[in-house]
mmCIF file of C-alpha atoms and ligand atoms in Angstrom:
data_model
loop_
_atom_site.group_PDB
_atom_site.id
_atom_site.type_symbol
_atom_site.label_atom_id
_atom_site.label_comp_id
_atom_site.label_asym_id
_atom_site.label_seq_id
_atom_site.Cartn_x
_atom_site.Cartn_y
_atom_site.Cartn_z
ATOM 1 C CA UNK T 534 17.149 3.698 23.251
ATOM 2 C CA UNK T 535 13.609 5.189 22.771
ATOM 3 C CA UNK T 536 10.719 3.538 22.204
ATOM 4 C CA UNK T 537 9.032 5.396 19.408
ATOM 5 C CA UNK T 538 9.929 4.925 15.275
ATOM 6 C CA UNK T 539 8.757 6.818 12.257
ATOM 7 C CA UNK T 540 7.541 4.397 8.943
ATOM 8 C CA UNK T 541 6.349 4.981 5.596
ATOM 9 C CA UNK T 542 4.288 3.039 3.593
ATOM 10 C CA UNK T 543 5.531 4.044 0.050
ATOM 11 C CA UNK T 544 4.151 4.747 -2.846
ATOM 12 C CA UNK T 545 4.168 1.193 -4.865
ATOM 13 C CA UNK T 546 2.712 -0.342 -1.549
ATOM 14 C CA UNK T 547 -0.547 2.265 -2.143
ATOM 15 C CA UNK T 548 -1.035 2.076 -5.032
ATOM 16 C CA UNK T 549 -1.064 -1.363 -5.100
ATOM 17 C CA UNK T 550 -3.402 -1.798 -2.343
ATOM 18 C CA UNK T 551 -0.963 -2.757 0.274
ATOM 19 C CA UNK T 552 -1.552 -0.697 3.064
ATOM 20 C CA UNK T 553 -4.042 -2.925 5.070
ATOM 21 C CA UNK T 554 -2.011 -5.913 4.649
ATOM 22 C CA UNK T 555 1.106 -3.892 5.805
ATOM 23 C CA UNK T 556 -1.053 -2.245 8.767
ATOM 24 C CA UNK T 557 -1.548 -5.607 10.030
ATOM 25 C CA UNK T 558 1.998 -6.736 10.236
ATOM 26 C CA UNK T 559 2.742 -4.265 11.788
ATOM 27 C CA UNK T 560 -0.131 -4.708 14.232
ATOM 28 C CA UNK T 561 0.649 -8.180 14.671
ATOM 29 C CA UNK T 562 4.080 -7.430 15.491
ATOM 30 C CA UNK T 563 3.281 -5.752 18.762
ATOM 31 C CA UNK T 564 3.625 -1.892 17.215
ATOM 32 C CA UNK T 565 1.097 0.486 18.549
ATOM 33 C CA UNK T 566 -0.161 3.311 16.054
ATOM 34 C CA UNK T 567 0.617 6.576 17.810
ATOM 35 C CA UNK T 568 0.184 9.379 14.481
ATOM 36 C CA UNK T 569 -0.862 8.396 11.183
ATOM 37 C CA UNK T 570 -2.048 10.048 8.011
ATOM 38 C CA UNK T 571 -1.770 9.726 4.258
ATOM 39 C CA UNK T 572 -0.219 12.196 2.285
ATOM 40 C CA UNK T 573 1.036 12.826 -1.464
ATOM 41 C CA UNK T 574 4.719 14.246 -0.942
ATOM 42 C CA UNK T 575 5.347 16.975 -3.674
ATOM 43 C CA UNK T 576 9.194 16.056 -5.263
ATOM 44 C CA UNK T 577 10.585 18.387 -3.476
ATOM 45 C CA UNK T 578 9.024 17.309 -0.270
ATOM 46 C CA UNK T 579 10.220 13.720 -1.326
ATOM 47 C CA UNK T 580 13.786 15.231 -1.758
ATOM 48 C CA UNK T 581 13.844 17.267 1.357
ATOM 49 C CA UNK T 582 13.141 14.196 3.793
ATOM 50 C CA UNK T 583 15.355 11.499 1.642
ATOM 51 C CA UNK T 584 18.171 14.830 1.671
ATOM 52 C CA UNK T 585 20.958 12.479 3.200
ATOM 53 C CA UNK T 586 20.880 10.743 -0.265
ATOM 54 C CA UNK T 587 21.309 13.805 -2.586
ATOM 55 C CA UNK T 588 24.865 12.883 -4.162
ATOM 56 C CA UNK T 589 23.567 9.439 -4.843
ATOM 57 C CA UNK T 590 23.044 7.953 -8.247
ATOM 58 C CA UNK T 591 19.679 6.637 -7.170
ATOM 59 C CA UNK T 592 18.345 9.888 -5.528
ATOM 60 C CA UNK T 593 16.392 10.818 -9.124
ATOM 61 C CA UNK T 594 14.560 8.133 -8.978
ATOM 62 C CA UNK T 595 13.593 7.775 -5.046
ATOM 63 C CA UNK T 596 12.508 11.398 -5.567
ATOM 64 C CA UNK T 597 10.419 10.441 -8.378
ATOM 65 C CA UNK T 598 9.188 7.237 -6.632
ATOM 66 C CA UNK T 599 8.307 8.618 -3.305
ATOM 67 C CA UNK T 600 6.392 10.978 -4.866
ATOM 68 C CA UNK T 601 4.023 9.278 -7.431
ATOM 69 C CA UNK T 602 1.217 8.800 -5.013
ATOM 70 C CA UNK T 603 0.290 8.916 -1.498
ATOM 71 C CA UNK T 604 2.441 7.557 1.505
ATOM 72 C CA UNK T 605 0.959 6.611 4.666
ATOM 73 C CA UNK T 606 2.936 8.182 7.072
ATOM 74 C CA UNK T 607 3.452 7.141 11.410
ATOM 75 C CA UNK T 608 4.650 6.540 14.359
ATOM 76 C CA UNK T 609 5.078 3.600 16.157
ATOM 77 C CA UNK T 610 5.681 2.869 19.565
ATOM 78 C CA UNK T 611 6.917 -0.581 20.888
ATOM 79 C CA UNK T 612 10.230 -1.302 23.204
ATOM 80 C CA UNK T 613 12.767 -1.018 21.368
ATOM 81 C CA UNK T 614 10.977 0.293 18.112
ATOM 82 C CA UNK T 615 13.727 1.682 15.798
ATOM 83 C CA UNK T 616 15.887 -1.938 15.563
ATOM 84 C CA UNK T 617 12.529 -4.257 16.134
ATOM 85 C CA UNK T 618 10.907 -2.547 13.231
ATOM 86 C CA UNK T 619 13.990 -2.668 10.967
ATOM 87 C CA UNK T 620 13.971 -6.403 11.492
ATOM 88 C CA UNK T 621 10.198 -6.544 11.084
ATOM 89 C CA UNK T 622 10.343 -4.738 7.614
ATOM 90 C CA UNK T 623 13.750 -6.567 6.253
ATOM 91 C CA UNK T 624 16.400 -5.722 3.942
ATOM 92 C CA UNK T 625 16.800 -3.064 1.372
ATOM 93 C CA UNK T 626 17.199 -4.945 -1.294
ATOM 94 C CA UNK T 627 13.920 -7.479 -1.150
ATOM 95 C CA UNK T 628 16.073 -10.309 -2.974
ATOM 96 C CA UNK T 629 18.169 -10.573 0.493
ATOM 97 C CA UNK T 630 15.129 -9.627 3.128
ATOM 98 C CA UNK T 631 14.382 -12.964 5.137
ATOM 99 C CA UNK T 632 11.001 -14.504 5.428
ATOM 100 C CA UNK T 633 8.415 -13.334 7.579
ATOM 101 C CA UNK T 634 9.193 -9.650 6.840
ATOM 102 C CA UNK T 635 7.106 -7.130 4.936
ATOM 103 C CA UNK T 636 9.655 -6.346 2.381
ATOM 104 C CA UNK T 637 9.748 -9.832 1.533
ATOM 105 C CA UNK T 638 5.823 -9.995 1.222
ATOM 106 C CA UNK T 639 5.702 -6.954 -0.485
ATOM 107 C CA UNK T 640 8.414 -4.986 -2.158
ATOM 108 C CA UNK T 641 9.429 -5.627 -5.828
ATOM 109 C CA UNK T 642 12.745 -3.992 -6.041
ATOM 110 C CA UNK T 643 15.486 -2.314 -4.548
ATOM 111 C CA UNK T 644 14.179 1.214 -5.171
ATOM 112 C CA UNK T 645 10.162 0.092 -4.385
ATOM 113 C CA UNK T 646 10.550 -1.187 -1.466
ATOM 114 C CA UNK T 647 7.337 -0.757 0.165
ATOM 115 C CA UNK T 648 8.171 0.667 3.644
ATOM 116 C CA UNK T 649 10.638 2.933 5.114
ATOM 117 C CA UNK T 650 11.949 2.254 8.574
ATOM 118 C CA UNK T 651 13.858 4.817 10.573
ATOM 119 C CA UNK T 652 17.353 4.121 11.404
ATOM 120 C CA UNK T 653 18.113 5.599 14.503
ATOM 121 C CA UNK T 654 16.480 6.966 17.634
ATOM 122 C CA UNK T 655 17.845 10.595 16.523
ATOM 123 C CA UNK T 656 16.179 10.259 12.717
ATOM 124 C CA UNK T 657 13.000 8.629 13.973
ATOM 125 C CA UNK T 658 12.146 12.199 16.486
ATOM 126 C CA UNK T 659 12.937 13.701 13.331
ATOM 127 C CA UNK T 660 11.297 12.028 10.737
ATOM 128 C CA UNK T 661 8.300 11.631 12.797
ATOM 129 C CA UNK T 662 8.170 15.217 13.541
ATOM 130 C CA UNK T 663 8.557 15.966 9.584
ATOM 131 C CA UNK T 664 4.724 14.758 9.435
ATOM 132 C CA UNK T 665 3.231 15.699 12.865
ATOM 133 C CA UNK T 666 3.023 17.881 15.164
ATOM 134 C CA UNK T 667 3.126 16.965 19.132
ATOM 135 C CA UNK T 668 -0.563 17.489 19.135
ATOM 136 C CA UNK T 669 -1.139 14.734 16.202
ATOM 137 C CA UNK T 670 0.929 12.170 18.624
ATOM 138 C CA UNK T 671 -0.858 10.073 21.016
HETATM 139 P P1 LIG C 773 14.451 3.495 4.017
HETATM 140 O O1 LIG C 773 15.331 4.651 4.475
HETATM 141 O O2 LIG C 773 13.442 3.898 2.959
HETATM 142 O O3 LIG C 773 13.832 2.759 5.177
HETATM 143 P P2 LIG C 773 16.740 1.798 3.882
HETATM 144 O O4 LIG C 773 17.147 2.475 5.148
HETATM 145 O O5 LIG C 773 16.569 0.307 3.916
HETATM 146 O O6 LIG C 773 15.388 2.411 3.324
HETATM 147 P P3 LIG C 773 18.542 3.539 2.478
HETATM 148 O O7 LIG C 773 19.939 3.177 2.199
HETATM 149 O O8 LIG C 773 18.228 4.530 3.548
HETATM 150 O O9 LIG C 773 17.754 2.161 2.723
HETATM 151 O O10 LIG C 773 17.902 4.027 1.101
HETATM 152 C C1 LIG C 773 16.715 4.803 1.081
HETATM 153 C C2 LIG C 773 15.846 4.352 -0.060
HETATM 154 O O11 LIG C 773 16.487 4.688 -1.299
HETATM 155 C C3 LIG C 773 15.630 2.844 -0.167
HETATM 156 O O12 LIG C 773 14.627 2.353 0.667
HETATM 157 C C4 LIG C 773 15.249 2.700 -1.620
HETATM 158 O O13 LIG C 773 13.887 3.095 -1.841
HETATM 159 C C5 LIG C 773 16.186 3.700 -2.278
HETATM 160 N N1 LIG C 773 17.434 3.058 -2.685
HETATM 161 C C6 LIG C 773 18.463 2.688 -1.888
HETATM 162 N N2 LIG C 773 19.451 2.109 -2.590
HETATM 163 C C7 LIG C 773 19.026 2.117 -3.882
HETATM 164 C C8 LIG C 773 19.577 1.655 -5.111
HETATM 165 N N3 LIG C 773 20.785 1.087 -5.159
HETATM 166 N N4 LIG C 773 18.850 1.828 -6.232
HETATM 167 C C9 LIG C 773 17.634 2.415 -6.208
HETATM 168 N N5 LIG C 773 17.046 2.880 -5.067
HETATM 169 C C10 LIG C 773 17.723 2.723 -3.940
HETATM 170 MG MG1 LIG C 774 17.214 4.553 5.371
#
């Protein structure tokens, strides 16, 4: 167990005018901001970091969605950050994320989903490290 996670606040969430509202959950949920920037993924950017899912039916469309307008990319440090934060932000699917999460507050469908959370110690070094460089992490 680390104590650092990577998140995304996607595209729908932006564009929307989600981001502070998100920030704040995220705040309030005892996460402390270590990187963060906003950035428009190209599609093939998109593709490259969502690359586990290339044989999926959906990957298309997640390509497509992820890169429509900017993310807001970071890190987050709390104990026990990669399974805390995946409880913060909820289930996949927003129809079966519980209350009190952000997916629940905020996403609208399976594929726009508001947030990405890391799912593992291993992906979050290398998510986070897909954005920033040690000297962007504090
Ligand atoms: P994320 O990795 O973004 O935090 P997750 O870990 O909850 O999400 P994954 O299974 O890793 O879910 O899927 C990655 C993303 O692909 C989802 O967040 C969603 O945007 C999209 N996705 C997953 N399943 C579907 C689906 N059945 N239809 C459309 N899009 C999907
Ligand atoms: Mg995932």
């Amino acid at each position: 167990m680390t104590n650092r996670t990577f998140t995304m606040i996607k595209p729908d969430a932006t564009l929307n005018g989600s981001t502070g509202g998100i920030l704040g959950m995220i705040n309030a949920a005892g996460f402390r901001i270590v990187a963060m920037k906003m950035v428009h993924l190209s599609a093939a950017k998109a593709g490259e970091f969502y690359a586990v899912h290339s044989e999926r039916p959906f990957y298309g469309e997640l390509v497509e969605f992820m890169s429509r307008g900017p993310i807001t990319a970071a890190i987050l440090e709390k104990e026990n950050a990669v399974e805390d934060f995946r409880k913060l932000i909820g289930a996949t699917n927003p129809a079966q994320a519980e209350e009190g999460t952000i997916r629940k507050k905020y996403a609208t469908s399976i594929g726009e989903n508001a947030v990405h959370g890391s799912d593992s110690d291993e992906n979050a070094a290398i998510e986070g490290s897909f954005f920033f460089s040690k000297l962007e992490q504090f």
